[in-house]
Structures are given as C-alpha cells and as structure tokens.
Amino acid sequence: MPRDHRPAKSIRVLLAEDQQMMRGALALLLGMEDDMEVVAQVPTGDAIVGAALTHRPDVALLDIELPGLSGLDAAARLREEAPGCRVLILTTFGRPGYLRRAMEAGAAGFLVKDGPVEELAAAIRRVLAGETVVDPALAAAALSAGPSPLTARECDVLKASADGATVADVAAALHLSESTVRNYLSSAIGKTNTRNRAEAVREARHQGWL
C-alpha cells in the first residue's frame, strides 16, 4: 500500500522521549508504517497527559526516565485521565523492578530499545488489540527477582537523598522529622544490603525500585 494511501482508521501514536534524535527517528520509522500516525511528540513527562487529552492517541509510547514526571508515573495518570489510551513502555533500562512498576501503573507492554522497529510496530498493534506485550527475558528476570522490598516512604526518602541532600533537607522536603528520615534511611540501607545511603540509592535504581 503506498504511503499516501493509509487506511481510513490509522493507529494514533503519542511519543514521549527526551532525546530529540531518538524521538525523531522513532516518529519517522513509525510514520512509515501504513496503519500508523504519530499525532504527538513530547520531550518531558509533564507534557504527556496534556498531549494525550488534546490529541487522543490510541497508544502512548513512553520512555521511563524523562524530565519531570517519569514515564511510569505518567502511565498511572493516563490510566485515570485517558483510560482509552493504551500504554507501551519503551526504555533503555530493562530492569525487573521497572517492569513490575509499569504493570502496576497499568501499562500494556514493556520493551527495551534495542529491538527492531518491526517488533515495536507489531507490539503497538498487539496492545491496541488488547494484548499484553512484554520482553520475554525481562519477564523471566522480574519473576525471579520478586517484588521491591522497599516501602513507598522509603523510596520517597531515597529519592529525596539522591542528589546529596542532608537529612535536614530531606526532612523539610517530605515534612518529616529528622529522626524519622534516619529510620527510613537505615531501613532502606538494610533492605538493599548496602553500606550507606548513596549505595542504597544506586542499588535501588539499578533494580528499578526507584
């Protein structure tokens, strides 16, 4: 079928990717599919929901690590505010913890970026048809890794500590006492089997828990 004779009903795709070159390449490649149309491209997580409400995509293709709102948090918001939009996570980081969080946020698929575009296009069609599409190797790793041992509050404290903030800074940012922050940090360090909070942050990120 010629490029300029698309089906009357093309699959409307929203792209969220902070790297301009990657975003442009994905838009170009998906635009070459006869049954797909990229209707919106955004570079930040904060712009995802607004773009979805404006352009009404059938599928949102989201990176995880975006400026502002993460792709995982945006997926959860899309489930509430644009329930007709299916979410497919496409990321460089195939971490078991990310997969679990993506599924909990309502994502219909999870793929890593090193696959061929043909597989990505097929995955978009499959999630739109109601299927769940997950990289098989990552699915197996997620099952063997188990759920995150960290509580939501421990994750909040680790995130707030990530850029070298002091205990006092974290306490003020999260409206907690300094002793409570120390307790959460101590618990997180123990659960990640690390020696200090910097190592705990690195390990939690590596596992995809943050």
PDB file of N, CA and C in Angstrom, residues 14 48-60 74-87 105-106:
ATOM      1  N   LEU A  14       1.263   8.482  20.379  1.00  0.00           N
ATOM      2  CA  LEU A  14       1.949   9.574  21.076  1.00  0.00           C
ATOM      3  C   LEU A  14       3.334   9.077  21.486  1.00  0.00           C
ATOM      4  N   ILE A  48       2.927  14.708  28.954  1.00  0.00           N
ATOM      5  CA  ILE A  48       2.285  13.521  28.388  1.00  0.00           C
ATOM      6  C   ILE A  48       0.765  13.564  28.507  1.00  0.00           C
ATOM      7  N   VAL A  49       0.263  13.799  29.704  1.00  0.00           N
ATOM      8  CA  VAL A  49      -1.187  13.735  29.903  1.00  0.00           C
ATOM      9  C   VAL A  49      -1.896  14.808  29.094  1.00  0.00           C
ATOM     10  N   GLY A  50      -1.365  16.026  29.106  1.00  0.00           N
ATOM     11  CA  GLY A  50      -1.971  17.105  28.331  1.00  0.00           C
ATOM     12  C   GLY A  50      -2.013  16.795  26.850  1.00  0.00           C
ATOM     13  N   ALA A  51      -0.908  16.234  26.334  1.00  0.00           N
ATOM     14  CA  ALA A  51      -0.865  15.880  24.911  1.00  0.00           C
ATOM     15  C   ALA A  51      -1.862  14.769  24.593  1.00  0.00           C
ATOM     16  N   ALA A  52      -1.995  13.821  25.528  1.00  0.00           N
ATOM     17  CA  ALA A  52      -2.944  12.725  25.307  1.00  0.00           C
ATOM     18  C   ALA A  52      -4.380  13.234  25.283  1.00  0.00           C
ATOM     19  N   LEU A  53      -4.701  14.158  26.175  1.00  0.00           N
ATOM     20  CA  LEU A  53      -6.055  14.707  26.208  1.00  0.00           C
ATOM     21  C   LEU A  53      -6.351  15.551  24.977  1.00  0.00           C
ATOM     22  N   THR A  54      -5.310  16.198  24.441  1.00  0.00           N
ATOM     23  CA  THR A  54      -5.500  17.041  23.253  1.00  0.00           C
ATOM     24  C   THR A  54      -5.588  16.223  21.973  1.00  0.00           C
ATOM     25  N   HIS A  55      -4.693  15.252  21.820  1.00  0.00           N
ATOM     26  CA  HIS A  55      -4.579  14.536  20.541  1.00  0.00           C
ATOM     27  C   HIS A  55      -5.271  13.183  20.519  1.00  0.00           C
ATOM     28  N   ARG A  56      -5.688  12.683  21.676  1.00  0.00           N
ATOM     29  CA  ARG A  56      -6.428  11.426  21.775  1.00  0.00           C
ATOM     30  C   ARG A  56      -5.747  10.259  21.056  1.00  0.00           C
ATOM     31  N   PRO A  57      -4.513   9.939  21.433  1.00  0.00           N
ATOM     32  CA  PRO A  57      -3.832   8.801  20.787  1.00  0.00           C
ATOM     33  C   PRO A  57      -4.459   7.477  21.209  1.00  0.00           C
ATOM     34  N   ASP A  58      -4.293   6.483  20.371  1.00  0.00           N
ATOM     35  CA  ASP A  58      -4.709   5.122  20.726  1.00  0.00           C
ATOM     36  C   ASP A  58      -3.673   4.453  21.613  1.00  0.00           C
ATOM     37  N   VAL A  59      -2.403   4.766  21.352  1.00  0.00           N
ATOM     38  CA  VAL A  59      -1.286   4.170  22.096  1.00  0.00           C
ATOM     39  C   VAL A  59      -0.287   5.264  22.450  1.00  0.00           C
ATOM     40  N   ALA A  60       0.163   5.261  23.704  1.00  0.00           N
ATOM     41  CA  ALA A  60       1.228   6.173  24.136  1.00  0.00           C
ATOM     42  C   ALA A  60       2.496   5.353  24.324  1.00  0.00           C
ATOM     43  N   ALA A  74       3.541   8.817  34.660  1.00  0.00           N
ATOM     44  CA  ALA A  74       2.641   9.286  33.610  1.00  0.00           C
ATOM     45  C   ALA A  74       1.680   8.177  33.186  1.00  0.00           C
ATOM     46  N   ALA A  75       2.149   6.948  33.152  1.00  0.00           N
ATOM     47  CA  ALA A  75       1.281   5.823  32.792  1.00  0.00           C
ATOM     48  C   ALA A  75       0.128   5.697  33.778  1.00  0.00           C
ATOM     49  N   ALA A  76       0.441   5.855  35.060  1.00  0.00           N
ATOM     50  CA  ALA A  76      -0.613   5.779  36.079  1.00  0.00           C
ATOM     51  C   ALA A  76      -1.625   6.906  35.902  1.00  0.00           C
ATOM     52  N   ARG A  77      -1.153   8.092  35.560  1.00  0.00           N
ATOM     53  CA  ARG A  77      -2.062   9.215  35.346  1.00  0.00           C
ATOM     54  C   ARG A  77      -2.902   9.031  34.087  1.00  0.00           C
ATOM     55  N   LEU A  78      -2.315   8.463  33.055  1.00  0.00           N
ATOM     56  CA  LEU A  78      -3.082   8.193  31.834  1.00  0.00           C
ATOM     57  C   LEU A  78      -4.205   7.193  32.104  1.00  0.00           C
ATOM     58  N   ARG A  79      -3.930   6.225  32.948  1.00  0.00           N
ATOM     59  CA  ARG A  79      -4.970   5.242  33.281  1.00  0.00           C
ATOM     60  C   ARG A  79      -6.190   5.928  33.888  1.00  0.00           C
ATOM     61  N   GLU A  80      -5.949   6.992  34.666  1.00  0.00           N
ATOM     62  CA  GLU A  80      -7.047   7.707  35.307  1.00  0.00           C
ATOM     63  C   GLU A  80      -7.695   8.738  34.382  1.00  0.00           C
ATOM     64  N   GLU A  81      -6.874   9.467  33.617  1.00  0.00           N
ATOM     65  CA  GLU A  81      -7.378  10.611  32.867  1.00  0.00           C
ATOM     66  C   GLU A  81      -7.635  10.338  31.386  1.00  0.00           C
ATOM     67  N   ALA A  82      -7.001   9.314  30.840  1.00  0.00           N
ATOM     68  CA  ALA A  82      -7.222   8.948  29.434  1.00  0.00           C
ATOM     69  C   ALA A  82      -7.274   7.428  29.323  1.00  0.00           C
ATOM     70  N   PRO A  83      -8.296   6.819  29.932  1.00  0.00           N
ATOM     71  CA  PRO A  83      -8.339   5.350  30.010  1.00  0.00           C
ATOM     72  C   PRO A  83      -8.424   4.656  28.660  1.00  0.00           C
ATOM     73  N   GLY A  84      -8.804   5.372  27.611  1.00  0.00           N
ATOM     74  CA  GLY A  84      -8.866   4.762  26.293  1.00  0.00           C
ATOM     75  C   GLY A  84      -7.526   4.648  25.600  1.00  0.00           C
ATOM     76  N   CYS A  85      -6.491   5.225  26.200  1.00  0.00           N
ATOM     77  CA  CYS A  85      -5.149   5.201  25.617  1.00  0.00           C
ATOM     78  C   CYS A  85      -4.345   4.055  26.214  1.00  0.00           C
ATOM     79  N   ARG A  86      -3.883   3.161  25.379  1.00  0.00           N
ATOM     80  CA  ARG A  86      -3.045   2.053  25.850  1.00  0.00           C
ATOM     81  C   ARG A  86      -1.602   2.533  25.976  1.00  0.00           C
ATOM     82  N   VAL A  87      -0.884   2.045  26.960  1.00  0.00           N
ATOM     83  CA  VAL A  87       0.483   2.497  27.225  1.00  0.00           C
ATOM     84  C   VAL A  87       1.474   1.380  26.952  1.00  0.00           C
ATOM     85  N   ALA A 105       1.218   0.239  37.135  1.00  0.00           N
ATOM     86  CA  ALA A 105       0.722   1.539  36.674  1.00  0.00           C
ATOM     87  C   ALA A 105      -0.284   1.402  35.537  1.00  0.00           C
ATOM     88  N   GLY A 106      -0.501   0.188  35.065  1.00  0.00           N
ATOM     89  CA  GLY A 106      -1.488  -0.029  34.015  1.00  0.00           C
ATOM     90  C   GLY A 106      -0.931  -0.124  32.612  1.00  0.00           C
TER      91      GLY A 106
END
